[in-house]
Amino acid sequence: MWVVMLTGVTMVIEIFFGITTRSMALLADGIHMGSHVLAIGLSWMAYIIVRKVSRNDKFRGSSGKILSLSGYTSGILLLIFAIVIIVEAVKRIVHPVDIIYKEAILIAILGLVVNLLSAVLLHHEHEHSDHNIRAAYLHVLADTLTSLSAILGLT
């Protein structure tokens, strides 16, 4: 849960500073972090629902459908976020804006630190039998590269 809260706070900071510094790299990274918060939140809610309905004989066998629907919804939301980022990036290509570099680079470095910290937390928590936490850990490791590319994009 610490990873979700940390990611949520960082998301707000990155989106805010992405707008105020006019940095597409920060804005895209913030929106991407928002997709994590929603995806993890949906998975968490799906697990809670599955735990409740699995006790009811009427709903036996429905748990797989609930988890699949959660994954499908996460995928659709990620697609919407990607479209928003692409539209904003095209606008920036057509009408470039100056970036407030000093603030933007500090926030990008913060995003990198948060991803590294999240990876450490998830690696510490993950059990080898829990594929979801392992997948989240690997995803955060990949996002560390995204944060690094945001920093490189600002230089």
Backbone as JSON Lines, residues from 0, in Angstrom:
{"i":0,"aa":"M","n":[0.82,-1.2,0.0],"ca":[0.0,0.0,0.0],"c":[0.87,1.26,0.0]}
{"i":1,"aa":"W","n":[2.07,1.16,0.6],"ca":[2.97,2.31,0.6],"c":[3.33,2.73,-0.81]}
{"i":2,"aa":"V","n":[3.49,1.75,-1.68],"ca":[3.86,2.04,-3.07],"c":[2.76,2.85,-3.75]}
{"i":3,"aa":"V","n":[1.5,2.48,-3.51],"ca":[0.37,3.19,-4.13],"c":[0.32,4.63,-3.62]}
{"i":4,"aa":"M","n":[0.46,4.82,-2.32],"ca":[0.41,6.18,-1.76],"c":[1.57,7.02,-2.27]}
{"i":5,"aa":"L","n":[2.75,6.45,-2.28],"ca":[3.94,7.15,-2.77],"c":[3.78,7.52,-4.24]}
{"i":6,"aa":"T","n":[3.28,6.59,-5.02],"ca":[3.06,6.84,-6.45],"c":[1.99,7.9,-6.65]}
{"i":7,"aa":"G","n":[0.92,7.86,-5.86],"ca":[-0.15,8.85,-5.98],"c":[0.32,10.27,-5.69]}
{"i":8,"aa":"V","n":[1.09,10.42,-4.63],"ca":[1.63,11.74,-4.28],"c":[2.58,12.23,-5.38]}
{"i":9,"aa":"T","n":[3.44,11.35,-5.85],"ca":[4.39,11.72,-6.9],"c":[3.65,12.07,-8.18]}
{"i":10,"aa":"M","n":[2.58,11.35,-8.49],"ca":[1.78,11.64,-9.67],"c":[1.26,13.07,-9.63]}
{"i":11,"aa":"V","n":[0.68,13.46,-8.5],"ca":[0.14,14.81,-8.36],"c":[1.25,15.85,-8.53]}
{"i":12,"aa":"I","n":[2.39,15.61,-7.9],"ca":[3.52,16.54,-8.0],"c":[4.01,16.65,-9.44]}
{"i":13,"aa":"E","n":[4.17,15.5,-10.11],"ca":[4.67,15.53,-11.49],"c":[3.69,16.2,-12.45]}
{"i":14,"aa":"I","n":[2.41,15.93,-12.3],"ca":[1.43,16.58,-13.18],"c":[1.4,18.08,-12.91]}
{"i":15,"aa":"F","n":[1.38,18.48,-11.64],"ca":[1.37,19.91,-11.3],"c":[2.59,20.61,-11.89]}
{"i":16,"aa":"F","n":[3.78,20.06,-11.63],"ca":[4.99,20.7,-12.14],"c":[5.15,20.51,-13.64]}
{"i":17,"aa":"G","n":[4.59,19.46,-14.2],"ca":[4.59,19.29,-15.65],"c":[3.82,20.42,-16.32]}
{"i":18,"aa":"I","n":[2.71,20.82,-15.7],"ca":[1.91,21.94,-16.22],"c":[2.62,23.26,-15.98]}
{"i":19,"aa":"T","n":[3.08,23.48,-14.75],"ca":[3.68,24.79,-14.42],"c":[5.03,25.02,-15.1]}
{"i":20,"aa":"T","n":[5.81,23.94,-15.32],"ca":[7.11,24.11,-15.99],"c":[7.0,23.89,-17.5]}
{"i":21,"aa":"R","n":[5.81,23.5,-17.95],"ca":[5.53,23.22,-19.36],"c":[6.37,22.06,-19.9]}
{"i":22,"aa":"S","n":[6.65,21.09,-19.03],"ca":[7.48,19.94,-19.41],"c":[6.59,18.76,-19.8]}
{"i":23,"aa":"M","n":[6.65,18.4,-21.07],"ca":[5.89,17.24,-21.57],"c":[6.4,15.96,-20.93]}
{"i":24,"aa":"A","n":[7.71,15.87,-20.67],"ca":[8.29,14.68,-20.05],"c":[7.69,14.45,-18.66]}
{"i":25,"aa":"L","n":[7.59,15.52,-17.86],"ca":[7.0,15.4,-16.52],"c":[5.52,15.08,-16.59]}
{"i":26,"aa":"L","n":[4.82,15.76,-17.49],"ca":[3.39,15.54,-17.62],"c":[3.11,14.09,-18.02]}
{"i":27,"aa":"A","n":[3.85,13.58,-18.99],"ca":[3.66,12.19,-19.44],"c":[3.99,11.21,-18.31]}
{"i":28,"aa":"D","n":[5.07,11.47,-17.58],"ca":[5.44,10.57,-16.48],"c":[4.38,10.62,-15.37]}
{"i":29,"aa":"G","n":[3.85,11.81,-15.09],"ca":[2.81,11.95,-14.08],"c":[1.53,11.21,-14.47]}
{"i":30,"aa":"I","n":[1.14,11.34,-15.74],"ca":[-0.05,10.63,-16.21],"c":[0.19,9.13,-16.16]}
{"i":31,"aa":"H","n":[1.38,8.72,-16.53],"ca":[1.73,7.29,-16.48],"c":[1.64,6.78,-15.04]}
{"i":32,"aa":"M","n":[2.14,7.57,-14.08],"ca":[2.04,7.16,-12.67],"c":[0.58,7.08,-12.24]}
{"i":33,"aa":"G","n":[-0.25,7.99,-12.78],"ca":[-1.68,7.94,-12.49],"c":[-2.3,6.63,-12.96]}
{"i":34,"aa":"S","n":[-1.82,6.15,-14.11],"ca":[-2.34,4.87,-14.61],"c":[-1.97,3.73,-13.65]}
{"i":35,"aa":"H","n":[-0.81,3.85,-13.01],"ca":[-0.42,2.83,-12.02],"c":[-1.35,2.85,-10.82]}
{"i":36,"aa":"V","n":[-1.63,4.04,-10.34],"ca":[-2.5,4.16,-9.17],"c":[-3.87,3.55,-9.48]}
{"i":37,"aa":"L","n":[-4.41,3.88,-10.65],"ca":[-5.72,3.32,-11.02],"c":[-5.65,1.8,-11.22]}
{"i":38,"aa":"A","n":[-4.62,1.32,-11.89],"ca":[-4.51,-0.12,-12.14],"c":[-4.36,-0.9,-10.84]}
{"i":39,"aa":"I","n":[-3.5,-0.41,-9.96],"ca":[-3.3,-1.1,-8.68],"c":[-4.57,-1.0,-7.84]}
{"i":40,"aa":"G","n":[-5.22,0.16,-7.87],"ca":[-6.47,0.33,-7.14],"c":[-7.55,-0.61,-7.64]}
{"i":41,"aa":"L","n":[-7.67,-0.74,-8.97],"ca":[-8.65,-1.67,-9.53],"c":[-8.34,-3.11,-9.14]}
{"i":42,"aa":"S","n":[-7.08,-3.48,-9.2],"ca":[-6.69,-4.84,-8.81],"c":[-7.01,-5.11,-7.34]}
{"i":43,"aa":"W","n":[-6.72,-4.13,-6.52],"ca":[-6.99,-4.26,-5.08],"c":[-8.49,-4.44,-4.84]}
{"i":44,"aa":"M","n":[-9.33,-3.6,-5.51],"ca":[-10.78,-3.73,-5.36],"c":[-11.25,-5.08,-5.88]}
{"i":45,"aa":"A","n":[-10.68,-5.54,-6.99],"ca":[-11.08,-6.83,-7.55],"c":[-10.76,-7.96,-6.56]}
{"i":46,"aa":"Y","n":[-9.6,-7.9,-5.93],"ca":[-9.24,-8.92,-4.94],"c":[-10.22,-8.91,-3.76]}
{"i":47,"aa":"I","n":[-10.61,-7.73,-3.32],"ca":[-11.58,-7.63,-2.21],"c":[-12.91,-8.25,-2.63]}
{"i":48,"aa":"I","n":[-13.37,-7.91,-3.82],"ca":[-14.65,-8.45,-4.31],"c":[-14.56,-9.96,-4.46]}
{"i":49,"aa":"V","n":[-13.47,-10.45,-5.02],"ca":[-13.3,-11.9,-5.21],"c":[-13.31,-12.6,-3.86]}
{"i":50,"aa":"R","n":[-12.65,-12.02,-2.88],"ca":[-12.62,-12.63,-1.56],"c":[-14.03,-12.73,-0.98]}
{"i":51,"aa":"K","n":[-14.86,-11.69,-1.21],"ca":[-16.22,-11.72,-0.68],"c":[-17.1,-12.7,-1.44]}
{"i":52,"aa":"V","n":[-17.06,-12.67,-2.78],"ca":[-17.96,-13.53,-3.54],"c":[-17.53,-14.99,-3.53]}
{"i":53,"aa":"S","n":[-16.27,-15.26,-3.25],"ca":[-15.83,-16.66,-3.24],"c":[-16.45,-17.45,-2.1]}
{"i":54,"aa":"R","n":[-16.95,-16.75,-1.1],"ca":[-17.6,-17.42,0.03],"c":[-19.05,-17.8,-0.29]}
{"i":55,"aa":"N","n":[-19.6,-17.21,-1.34],"ca":[-20.98,-17.42,-1.71],"c":[-21.05,-18.47,-2.83]}
{"i":56,"aa":"D","n":[-21.79,-19.56,-2.59],"ca":[-21.88,-20.63,-3.58],"c":[-22.48,-20.15,-4.9]}
{"i":57,"aa":"K","n":[-23.33,-19.15,-4.84],"ca":[-23.98,-18.62,-6.03],"c":[-22.97,-18.02,-7.02]}
{"i":58,"aa":"F","n":[-21.87,-17.51,-6.5],"ca":[-20.88,-16.82,-7.32],"c":[-19.59,-17.63,-7.53]}
{"i":59,"aa":"R","n":[-19.59,-18.89,-7.17],"ca":[-18.38,-19.71,-7.39],"c":[-18.05,-19.72,-8.88]}
{"i":60,"aa":"G","n":[-16.8,-19.57,-9.19],"ca":[-16.38,-19.54,-10.59],"c":[-16.4,-18.15,-11.21]}
{"i":61,"aa":"S","n":[-16.97,-17.19,-10.5],"ca":[-17.03,-15.82,-11.02],"c":[-15.77,-15.04,-10.73]}
{"i":62,"aa":"S","n":[-14.94,-15.55,-9.85],"ca":[-13.76,-14.77,-9.45],"c":[-12.82,-14.51,-10.62]}
{"i":63,"aa":"G","n":[-12.65,-15.48,-11.49],"ca":[-11.8,-15.29,-12.66],"c":[-12.33,-14.2,-13.57]}
{"i":64,"aa":"K","n":[-13.66,-14.14,-13.7],"ca":[-14.28,-13.11,-14.53],"c":[-14.05,-11.72,-13.94]}
{"i":65,"aa":"I","n":[-14.15,-11.62,-12.63],"ca":[-13.95,-10.33,-11.96],"c":[-12.51,-9.86,-12.15]}
{"i":66,"aa":"L","n":[-11.56,-10.75,-11.96],"ca":[-10.15,-10.39,-12.13],"c":[-9.85,-10.04,-13.58]}
{"i":67,"aa":"S","n":[-10.45,-10.78,-14.53],"ca":[-10.25,-10.48,-15.95],"c":[-10.84,-9.12,-16.3]}
{"i":68,"aa":"L","n":[-12.02,-8.83,-15.78],"ca":[-12.65,-7.53,-16.04],"c":[-11.8,-6.4,-15.47]}
{"i":69,"aa":"S","n":[-11.22,-6.61,-14.32],"ca":[-10.33,-5.62,-13.72],"c":[-9.12,-5.37,-14.62]}
{"i":70,"aa":"G","n":[-8.52,-6.44,-15.1],"ca":[-7.37,-6.3,-16.0],"c":[-7.74,-5.63,-17.31]}
{"i":71,"aa":"Y","n":[-8.9,-5.98,-17.86],"ca":[-9.39,-5.38,-19.1],"c":[-9.62,-3.88,-18.91]}
{"i":72,"aa":"T","n":[-10.26,-3.51,-17.81],"ca":[-10.52,-2.1,-17.52],"c":[-9.22,-1.33,-17.37]}
{"i":73,"aa":"S","n":[-8.25,-1.92,-16.7],"ca":[-6.94,-1.27,-16.56],"c":[-6.31,-1.03,-17.93]}
{"i":74,"aa":"G","n":[-6.43,-2.01,-18.81],"ca":[-5.88,-1.87,-20.16],"c":[-6.55,-0.75,-20.94]}
{"i":75,"aa":"I","n":[-7.87,-0.66,-20.84],"ca":[-8.61,0.41,-21.54],"c":[-8.2,1.77,-20.99]}
{"i":76,"aa":"L","n":[-8.09,1.89,-19.67],"ca":[-7.67,3.16,-19.07],"c":[-6.26,3.53,-19.5]}
{"i":77,"aa":"L","n":[-5.37,2.56,-19.58],"ca":[-4.01,2.82,-20.03],"c":[-4.01,3.32,-21.48]}
{"i":78,"aa":"L","n":[-4.88,2.75,-22.31],"ca":[-5.0,3.2,-23.7],"c":[-5.48,4.65,-23.76]}
{"i":79,"aa":"I","n":[-6.45,5.0,-22.93],"ca":[-6.95,6.38,-22.88],"c":[-5.84,7.33,-22.44]}
{"i":80,"aa":"F","n":[-5.1,6.95,-21.41],"ca":[-3.98,7.79,-20.96],"c":[-2.94,7.96,-22.07]}
{"i":81,"aa":"A","n":[-2.66,6.88,-22.8],"ca":[-1.68,6.96,-23.89],"c":[-2.15,7.92,-24.98]}
{"i":82,"aa":"I","n":[-3.44,7.88,-25.29],"ca":[-3.99,8.79,-26.3],"c":[-3.87,10.23,-25.84]}
{"i":83,"aa":"V","n":[-4.18,10.5,-24.57],"ca":[-4.05,11.86,-24.02],"c":[-2.6,12.35,-24.14]}
{"i":84,"aa":"I","n":[-1.65,11.49,-23.8],"ca":[-0.23,11.86,-23.88],"c":[0.17,12.13,-25.33]}
{"i":85,"aa":"I","n":[-0.27,11.28,-26.25],"ca":[0.07,11.47,-27.67],"c":[-0.51,12.77,-28.2]}
{"i":86,"aa":"V","n":[-1.76,13.05,-27.88],"ca":[-2.39,14.3,-28.34],"c":[-1.63,15.51,-27.82]}
{"i":87,"aa":"E","n":[-1.28,15.49,-26.54],"ca":[-0.54,16.62,-25.96],"c":[0.85,16.73,-26.58]}
{"i":88,"aa":"A","n":[1.5,15.6,-26.84],"ca":[2.83,15.63,-27.46],"c":[2.78,16.2,-28.87]}
{"i":89,"aa":"V","n":[1.76,15.83,-29.64],"ca":[1.61,16.37,-31.0],"c":[1.39,17.88,-30.94]}
{"i":90,"aa":"K","n":[0.57,18.33,-29.99],"ca":[0.37,19.79,-29.82],"c":[1.7,20.47,-29.55]}
{"i":91,"aa":"R","n":[2.53,19.85,-28.71],"ca":[3.83,20.45,-28.37],"c":[4.78,20.44,-29.56]}
{"i":92,"aa":"I","n":[4.67,19.45,-30.43],"ca":[5.52,19.42,-31.62],"c":[5.11,20.53,-32.57]}
{"i":93,"aa":"V","n":[3.8,20.71,-32.73],"ca":[3.29,21.74,-33.64],"c":[3.53,23.14,-33.07]}
{"i":94,"aa":"H","n":[3.31,23.3,-31.79],"ca":[3.49,24.6,-31.11],"c":[4.43,24.41,-29.92]}
{"i":95,"aa":"P","n":[5.75,24.42,-30.17],"ca":[6.71,24.2,-29.08],"c":[6.62,25.29,-28.0]}
{"i":96,"aa":"V","n":[6.9,24.89,-26.78],"ca":[6.92,25.83,-25.66],"c":[8.25,25.7,-24.93]}
{"i":97,"aa":"D","n":[8.68,26.79,-24.31],"ca":[9.9,26.75,-23.51],"c":[9.6,26.09,-22.17]}
{"i":98,"aa":"I","n":[10.55,25.32,-21.69],"ca":[10.4,24.59,-20.44],"c":[11.2,25.31,-19.36]}
{"i":99,"aa":"I","n":[10.64,25.34,-18.15],"ca":[11.37,25.86,-16.99],"c":[12.23,24.7,-16.48]}
{"i":100,"aa":"Y","n":[13.46,24.67,-16.96],"ca":[14.32,23.5,-16.81],"c":[14.68,23.17,-15.37]}
{"i":101,"aa":"K","n":[15.09,24.15,-14.57],"ca":[15.6,23.86,-13.22],"c":[14.57,23.12,-12.36]}
{"i":102,"aa":"E","n":[13.35,23.59,-12.38],"ca":[12.31,22.93,-11.59],"c":[11.95,21.57,-12.18]}
{"i":103,"aa":"A","n":[11.86,21.52,-13.5],"ca":[11.45,20.28,-14.17],"c":[12.44,19.15,-13.9]}
{"i":104,"aa":"I","n":[13.72,19.44,-13.96],"ca":[14.72,18.38,-13.75],"c":[14.7,17.87,-12.31]}
{"i":105,"aa":"L","n":[14.45,18.77,-11.35],"ca":[14.37,18.34,-9.95],"c":[13.2,17.38,-9.73]}
{"i":106,"aa":"I","n":[12.06,17.7,-10.33],"ca":[10.89,16.84,-10.18],"c":[11.1,15.52,-10.92]}
{"i":107,"aa":"A","n":[11.75,15.56,-12.07],"ca":[12.05,14.32,-12.8],"c":[12.96,13.41,-11.97]}
{"i":108,"aa":"I","n":[13.92,14.0,-11.3],"ca":[14.81,13.21,-10.43],"c":[14.01,12.63,-9.26]}
{"i":109,"aa":"L","n":[13.06,13.4,-8.72],"ca":[12.18,12.9,-7.66],"c":[11.41,11.67,-8.17]}
{"i":110,"aa":"G","n":[10.9,11.73,-9.4],"ca":[10.19,10.59,-9.98],"c":[11.06,9.35,-10.07]}
{"i":111,"aa":"L","n":[12.32,9.55,-10.43],"ca":[13.27,8.43,-10.5],"c":[13.49,7.83,-9.12]}
{"i":112,"aa":"V","n":[13.68,8.69,-8.12],"ca":[13.9,8.22,-6.74],"c":[12.68,7.44,-6.25]}
{"i":113,"aa":"V","n":[11.47,7.94,-6.54],"ca":[10.25,7.25,-6.11],"c":[10.15,5.88,-6.77]}
{"i":114,"aa":"N","n":[10.48,5.8,-8.05],"ca":[10.45,4.49,-8.72],"c":[11.46,3.53,-8.11]}
{"i":115,"aa":"L","n":[12.65,4.02,-7.81],"ca":[13.65,3.16,-7.18],"c":[13.19,2.7,-5.8]}
{"i":116,"aa":"L","n":[12.62,3.62,-5.01],"ca":[12.11,3.27,-3.69],"c":[10.96,2.27,-3.79]}
{"i":117,"aa":"S","n":[10.07,2.47,-4.76],"ca":[8.96,1.54,-4.96],"c":[9.47,0.16,-5.33]}
{"i":118,"aa":"A","n":[10.5,0.1,-6.16],"ca":[11.08,-1.19,-6.53],"c":[11.65,-1.9,-5.3]}
{"i":119,"aa":"V","n":[12.32,-1.15,-4.44],"ca":[12.87,-1.74,-3.22],"c":[11.75,-2.26,-2.33]}
{"i":120,"aa":"L","n":[10.69,-1.46,-2.15],"ca":[9.56,-1.87,-1.31],"c":[8.88,-3.12,-1.87]}
{"i":121,"aa":"L","n":[8.64,-3.13,-3.18],"ca":[7.97,-4.28,-3.78],"c":[8.86,-5.52,-3.77]}
{"i":122,"aa":"H","n":[10.13,-5.34,-3.96],"ca":[11.05,-6.49,-3.94],"c":[11.11,-7.08,-2.53]}
{"i":123,"aa":"H","n":[11.06,-6.21,-1.54],"ca":[11.1,-6.65,-0.15],"c":[9.82,-7.42,0.2]}
{"i":124,"aa":"E","n":[8.66,-6.96,-0.33],"ca":[7.37,-7.55,0.02],"c":[7.05,-8.8,-0.79]}
{"i":125,"aa":"H","n":[7.6,-8.91,-1.99],"ca":[7.08,-9.93,-2.9],"c":[7.43,-11.35,-2.45]}
{"i":126,"aa":"E","n":[6.41,-12.17,-2.59],"ca":[6.59,-13.6,-2.35],"c":[6.74,-14.24,-3.73]}
{"i":127,"aa":"H","n":[7.54,-15.23,-3.83],"ca":[7.8,-15.83,-5.13],"c":[6.54,-16.46,-5.73]}
{"i":128,"aa":"S","n":[5.55,-16.78,-4.91],"ca":[4.33,-17.4,-5.43],"c":[3.31,-16.36,-5.87]}
{"i":129,"aa":"D","n":[3.48,-15.09,-5.53],"ca":[2.51,-14.06,-5.91],"c":[2.96,-13.38,-7.2]}
{"i":130,"aa":"H","n":[2.32,-13.8,-8.28],"ca":[2.7,-13.29,-9.6],"c":[2.32,-11.82,-9.78]}
{"i":131,"aa":"N","n":[1.25,-11.37,-9.14],"ca":[0.84,-9.97,-9.29],"c":[1.87,-9.02,-8.69]}
{"i":132,"aa":"I","n":[2.36,-9.34,-7.51],"ca":[3.36,-8.46,-6.88],"c":[4.66,-8.52,-7.67]}
{"i":133,"aa":"R","n":[5.01,-9.7,-8.15],"ca":[6.23,-9.82,-8.98],"c":[6.08,-9.0,-10.26]}
{"i":134,"aa":"A","n":[4.9,-9.05,-10.87],"ca":[4.65,-8.26,-12.09],"c":[4.73,-6.77,-11.78]}
{"i":135,"aa":"A","n":[4.18,-6.36,-10.64],"ca":[4.25,-4.95,-10.24],"c":[5.7,-4.53,-10.03]}
{"i":136,"aa":"Y","n":[6.48,-5.4,-9.42],"ca":[7.9,-5.13,-9.19],"c":[8.63,-4.94,-10.52]}
{"i":137,"aa":"L","n":[8.42,-5.85,-11.46],"ca":[9.07,-5.75,-12.76],"c":[8.61,-4.51,-13.52]}
{"i":138,"aa":"H","n":[7.33,-4.17,-13.37],"ca":[6.79,-2.97,-14.02],"c":[7.46,-1.72,-13.46]}
{"i":139,"aa":"V","n":[7.61,-1.66,-12.15],"ca":[8.26,-0.5,-11.53],"c":[9.72,-0.41,-11.97]}
{"i":140,"aa":"L","n":[10.38,-1.55,-12.12],"ca":[11.75,-1.53,-12.63],"c":[11.78,-0.93,-14.04]}
{"i":141,"aa":"A","n":[10.82,-1.32,-14.88],"ca":[10.74,-0.75,-16.23],"c":[10.44,0.75,-16.16]}
{"i":142,"aa":"D","n":[9.6,1.15,-15.21],"ca":[9.27,2.57,-15.07],"c":[10.47,3.4,-14.62]}
{"i":143,"aa":"T","n":[11.4,2.75,-13.95],"ca":[12.63,3.45,-13.57],"c":[13.35,3.92,-14.83]}
{"i":144,"aa":"L","n":[13.32,3.09,-15.86],"ca":[13.91,3.49,-17.14],"c":[13.11,4.63,-17.78]}
{"i":145,"aa":"T","n":[11.78,4.62,-17.6],"ca":[10.95,5.71,-18.11],"c":[11.32,7.01,-17.42]}
{"i":146,"aa":"S","n":[11.49,6.97,-16.11],"ca":[11.89,8.17,-15.37],"c":[13.27,8.65,-15.81]}
{"i":147,"aa":"L","n":[14.15,7.71,-16.06],"ca":[15.48,8.06,-16.55],"c":[15.39,8.73,-17.92]}
{"i":148,"aa":"S","n":[14.51,8.22,-18.77],"ca":[14.35,8.84,-20.09],"c":[13.7,10.21,-19.99]}
{"i":149,"aa":"A","n":[12.84,10.44,-18.98],"ca":[12.29,11.78,-18.76],"c":[13.41,12.75,-18.4]}
{"i":150,"aa":"I","n":[14.34,12.29,-17.57],"ca":[15.48,13.14,-17.2],"c":[16.34,13.41,-18.43]}
{"i":151,"aa":"L","n":[16.61,12.38,-19.21],"ca":[17.41,12.56,-20.43],"c":[16.69,13.46,-21.43]}
{"i":152,"aa":"G","n":[15.35,13.37,-21.47],"ca":[14.57,14.23,-22.36],"c":[14.64,15.69,-21.97]}
{"i":153,"aa":"L","n":[14.9,15.96,-20.72],"ca":[15.0,17.34,-20.24],"c":[16.4,17.92,-20.45]}
{"i":154,"aa":"T","n":[17.38,17.07,-20.74],"ca":[18.74,17.58,-20.89],"c":[19.06,17.94,-22.32]}
